[in-house]
């Protein structure tokens, strides 16, 4: 994983420029999701127009933790890499509630709710870049390695879990 981050940071600027447009789209999408769970139709029109003109799609995960109700409410537009890590037992995949933005005809992005144990459960989110990252031997980091690394360290603070995974 560290090799992948080093390669990304050492890319020439001309290689990174195509990345700017998707990052701007992600930023604007997250701002809209943060302002409301129900996205205004004009906002989706704008995002879908931008995505169609670039022939790209966008996965988004948005969650709100309610400590009083002890639940996580989330919406996921096609984001495949999201899990609830309980204090014991296997990770629970948080399934997508809609297809990725720009990939399918517009539909409703549904809200899902899962129980949440405060100060015990962990939320694990990552990009496909982490899952697909390869080491010097060409071996992918992979979902299984990520989940094994997180679950074996779930008793540690999140910063220490991340540091151990990218070491």
mmCIF file of C-alpha atoms in Angstrom:
data_model
loop_
_atom_site.group_PDB
_atom_site.id
_atom_site.type_symbol
_atom_site.label_atom_id
_atom_site.label_comp_id
_atom_site.label_asym_id
_atom_site.label_seq_id
_atom_site.Cartn_x
_atom_site.Cartn_y
_atom_site.Cartn_z
ATOM 1 C CA UNK A 1 0.000 0.000 0.000
ATOM 2 C CA UNK A 2 2.816 2.393 0.864
ATOM 3 C CA UNK A 3 4.345 1.690 -2.596
ATOM 4 C CA UNK A 4 1.057 2.687 -4.225
ATOM 5 C CA UNK A 5 0.921 5.992 -2.309
ATOM 6 C CA UNK A 6 4.555 6.712 -3.206
ATOM 7 C CA UNK A 7 3.851 6.036 -6.895
ATOM 8 C CA UNK A 8 0.814 8.317 -6.826
ATOM 9 C CA UNK A 9 2.689 11.185 -5.175
ATOM 10 C CA UNK A 10 5.600 10.874 -7.620
ATOM 11 C CA UNK A 11 3.400 11.017 -10.758
ATOM 12 C CA UNK A 12 4.099 13.970 -13.047
ATOM 13 C CA UNK A 13 1.532 16.756 -12.847
ATOM 14 C CA UNK A 14 0.224 16.008 -16.352
ATOM 15 C CA UNK A 15 -0.725 12.502 -15.156
ATOM 16 C CA UNK A 16 -2.625 13.849 -12.159
ATOM 17 C CA UNK A 17 -4.660 16.491 -14.007
ATOM 18 C CA UNK A 18 -7.383 14.059 -15.159
ATOM 19 C CA UNK A 19 -7.923 13.235 -11.493
ATOM 20 C CA UNK A 20 -8.920 16.841 -10.683
ATOM 21 C CA UNK A 21 -12.349 16.664 -12.355
ATOM 22 C CA UNK A 22 -13.524 13.559 -10.440
ATOM 23 C CA UNK A 23 -12.234 15.063 -7.186
ATOM 24 C CA UNK A 24 -14.235 18.241 -7.841
ATOM 25 C CA UNK A 25 -17.302 16.097 -8.537
ATOM 26 C CA UNK A 26 -16.745 14.159 -5.325
ATOM 27 C CA UNK A 27 -16.437 17.382 -3.335
ATOM 28 C CA UNK A 28 -19.623 18.865 -4.758
ATOM 29 C CA UNK A 29 -21.498 15.594 -4.298
ATOM 30 C CA UNK A 30 -20.422 15.295 -0.668
ATOM 31 C CA UNK A 31 -21.447 18.899 0.035
ATOM 32 C CA UNK A 32 -24.908 18.138 -1.330
ATOM 33 C CA UNK A 33 -25.199 14.900 0.614
ATOM 34 C CA UNK A 34 -24.117 16.648 3.790
ATOM 35 C CA UNK A 35 -26.782 19.310 3.368
ATOM 36 C CA UNK A 36 -29.666 16.856 2.927
ATOM 37 C CA UNK A 37 -30.398 13.170 2.656
ATOM 38 C CA UNK A 38 -32.941 13.955 -0.052
ATOM 39 C CA UNK A 39 -30.911 15.287 -2.983
ATOM 40 C CA UNK A 40 -32.646 17.956 -5.049
ATOM 41 C CA UNK A 41 -33.392 16.858 -8.635
ATOM 42 C CA UNK A 42 -31.444 19.808 -10.105
ATOM 43 C CA UNK A 43 -28.355 18.707 -8.168
ATOM 44 C CA UNK A 44 -28.533 15.181 -9.561
ATOM 45 C CA UNK A 45 -29.084 16.623 -13.066
ATOM 46 C CA UNK A 46 -25.879 18.604 -12.684
ATOM 47 C CA UNK A 47 -23.838 15.663 -11.422
ATOM 48 C CA UNK A 48 -25.254 13.266 -14.012
ATOM 49 C CA UNK A 49 -24.528 15.780 -16.787
ATOM 50 C CA UNK A 50 -20.929 16.180 -15.649
ATOM 51 C CA UNK A 51 -20.463 12.426 -15.304
ATOM 52 C CA UNK A 52 -22.039 11.699 -18.704
ATOM 53 C CA UNK A 53 -19.806 14.235 -20.441
ATOM 54 C CA UNK A 54 -16.709 12.602 -18.940
ATOM 55 C CA UNK A 55 -17.975 9.012 -19.293
ATOM 56 C CA UNK A 56 -17.286 8.400 -15.611
ATOM 57 C CA UNK A 57 -19.257 7.248 -12.604
ATOM 58 C CA UNK A 58 -18.992 8.047 -8.939
ATOM 59 C CA UNK A 59 -19.513 5.905 -5.855
ATOM 60 C CA UNK A 60 -20.437 7.702 -2.649
ATOM 61 C CA UNK A 61 -20.980 6.533 0.920
ATOM 62 C CA UNK A 62 -22.653 8.905 3.371
ATOM 63 C CA UNK A 63 -23.352 7.956 6.971
ATOM 64 C CA UNK A 64 -24.791 9.610 10.056
ATOM 65 C CA UNK A 65 -24.196 8.111 13.479
ATOM 66 C CA UNK A 66 -26.957 8.642 16.055
ATOM 67 C CA UNK A 67 -25.430 7.949 19.479
ATOM 68 C CA UNK A 68 -28.773 8.200 21.299
ATOM 69 C CA UNK A 69 -30.523 5.664 19.079
ATOM 70 C CA UNK A 70 -27.295 3.654 18.760
ATOM 71 C CA UNK A 71 -27.660 3.316 15.019
ATOM 72 C CA UNK A 72 -25.844 4.219 11.835
ATOM 73 C CA UNK A 73 -28.018 5.570 9.026
ATOM 74 C CA UNK A 74 -26.347 5.478 5.637
ATOM 75 C CA UNK A 75 -26.859 5.824 1.912
ATOM 76 C CA UNK A 76 -24.453 4.271 -0.546
ATOM 77 C CA UNK A 77 -24.484 5.028 -4.240
ATOM 78 C CA UNK A 78 -22.620 1.924 -5.359
ATOM 79 C CA UNK A 79 -19.733 2.146 -2.891
ATOM 80 C CA UNK A 80 -18.625 -1.480 -2.417
ATOM 81 C CA UNK A 81 -16.021 -1.007 0.301
ATOM 82 C CA UNK A 82 -17.895 -0.256 3.533
ATOM 83 C CA UNK A 83 -18.128 -2.460 6.630
ATOM 84 C CA UNK A 84 -19.288 -2.329 10.238
ATOM 85 C CA UNK A 85 -16.629 -4.018 12.352
ATOM 86 C CA UNK A 86 -18.234 -5.238 15.611
ATOM 87 C CA UNK A 87 -16.150 -5.774 18.775
ATOM 88 C CA UNK A 88 -16.244 -9.548 18.144
ATOM 89 C CA UNK A 89 -17.208 -11.659 15.169
ATOM 90 C CA UNK A 90 -17.109 -11.113 11.440
ATOM 91 C CA UNK A 91 -17.308 -7.746 9.670
ATOM 92 C CA UNK A 92 -20.711 -6.802 8.248
ATOM 93 C CA UNK A 93 -20.683 -5.390 4.717
ATOM 94 C CA UNK A 94 -22.794 -2.269 4.397
ATOM 95 C CA UNK A 95 -24.454 -2.922 1.048
ATOM 96 C CA UNK A 96 -25.035 -0.260 -1.572
ATOM 97 C CA UNK A 97 -28.501 1.270 -1.506
ATOM 98 C CA UNK A 98 -28.353 2.551 -5.119
ATOM 99 C CA UNK A 99 -26.159 2.134 -8.209
ATOM 100 C CA UNK A 100 -23.174 4.470 -8.661
ATOM 101 C CA UNK A 101 -24.005 7.995 -9.799
ATOM 102 C CA UNK A 102 -23.689 8.277 -13.564
ATOM 103 C CA UNK A 103 -23.795 4.532 -14.220
ATOM 104 C CA UNK A 104 -27.533 3.886 -14.307
ATOM 105 C CA UNK A 105 -30.726 5.830 -14.748
ATOM 106 C CA UNK A 106 -31.503 7.967 -11.771
ATOM 107 C CA UNK A 107 -33.411 6.321 -8.979
ATOM 108 C CA UNK A 108 -33.876 6.949 -5.311
ATOM 109 C CA UNK A 109 -30.861 6.643 -3.065
ATOM 110 C CA UNK A 110 -32.380 4.716 -0.198
ATOM 111 C CA UNK A 111 -31.497 5.108 3.446
ATOM 112 C CA UNK A 112 -30.431 2.041 5.424
ATOM 113 C CA UNK A 113 -30.069 1.751 9.200
ATOM 114 C CA UNK A 114 -27.923 -0.666 11.199
ATOM 115 C CA UNK A 115 -27.437 -1.041 14.966
ATOM 116 C CA UNK A 116 -24.299 0.644 16.303
ATOM 117 C CA UNK A 117 -22.509 -0.031 19.594
ATOM 118 C CA UNK A 118 -20.937 3.251 20.634
ATOM 119 C CA UNK A 119 -17.210 3.066 21.421
ATOM 120 C CA UNK A 120 -17.175 -0.576 20.272
ATOM 121 C CA UNK A 121 -18.094 -0.795 16.579
ATOM 122 C CA UNK A 122 -15.795 0.523 13.873
ATOM 123 C CA UNK A 123 -16.687 1.846 10.434
ATOM 124 C CA UNK A 124 -14.257 0.699 7.758
ATOM 125 C CA UNK A 125 -14.374 2.622 4.465
ATOM 126 C CA UNK A 126 -11.791 2.558 1.717
ATOM 127 C CA UNK A 127 -11.300 3.195 -1.966
ATOM 128 C CA UNK A 128 -10.758 0.551 -4.597
ATOM 129 C CA UNK A 129 -7.236 2.003 -4.879
ATOM 130 C CA UNK A 130 -6.386 0.409 -1.545
ATOM 131 C CA UNK A 131 -7.964 -2.946 -2.378
ATOM 132 C CA UNK A 132 -6.326 -3.030 -5.828
ATOM 133 C CA UNK A 133 -2.887 -1.738 -4.710
ATOM 134 C CA UNK A 134 -0.095 -4.183 -5.558
ATOM 135 C CA UNK A 135 3.208 -4.815 -3.839
ATOM 136 C CA UNK A 136 6.568 -5.270 -5.580
ATOM 137 C CA UNK A 137 5.660 -8.915 -6.336
ATOM 138 C CA UNK A 138 2.384 -7.894 -8.000
ATOM 139 C CA UNK A 139 0.151 -9.228 -5.223
ATOM 140 C CA UNK A 140 -3.004 -7.166 -4.628
ATOM 141 C CA UNK A 141 -3.585 -5.841 -1.120
ATOM 142 C CA UNK A 142 -7.124 -7.230 -1.315
ATOM 143 C CA UNK A 143 -10.295 -7.055 0.703
ATOM 144 C CA UNK A 144 -9.480 -10.141 2.807
ATOM 145 C CA UNK A 145 -6.151 -8.665 3.952
ATOM 146 C CA UNK A 146 -7.807 -5.334 4.773
ATOM 147 C CA UNK A 147 -10.563 -6.929 6.861
ATOM 148 C CA UNK A 148 -8.151 -9.313 8.617
ATOM 149 C CA UNK A 149 -5.883 -6.367 9.444
ATOM 150 C CA UNK A 150 -8.715 -4.272 10.826
ATOM 151 C CA UNK A 151 -10.458 -7.037 12.795
ATOM 152 C CA UNK A 152 -7.204 -8.236 14.376
ATOM 153 C CA UNK A 153 -6.539 -4.677 15.590
ATOM 154 C CA UNK A 154 -10.102 -3.568 16.381
ATOM 155 C CA UNK A 155 -9.141 -3.036 20.039
ATOM 156 C CA UNK A 156 -6.687 -0.278 18.975
ATOM 157 C CA UNK A 157 -7.456 3.375 18.212
ATOM 158 C CA UNK A 158 -8.323 3.932 14.506
ATOM 159 C CA UNK A 159 -5.113 5.912 13.873
ATOM 160 C CA UNK A 160 -3.028 2.911 14.969
ATOM 161 C CA UNK A 161 -5.065 0.540 12.789
ATOM 162 C CA UNK A 162 -4.486 2.691 9.711
ATOM 163 C CA UNK A 163 -0.779 3.112 10.503
ATOM 164 C CA UNK A 164 -0.348 -0.663 10.815
ATOM 165 C CA UNK A 165 -2.186 -1.334 7.563
ATOM 166 C CA UNK A 166 -0.051 1.024 5.471
ATOM 167 C CA UNK A 167 3.270 0.169 7.170
#
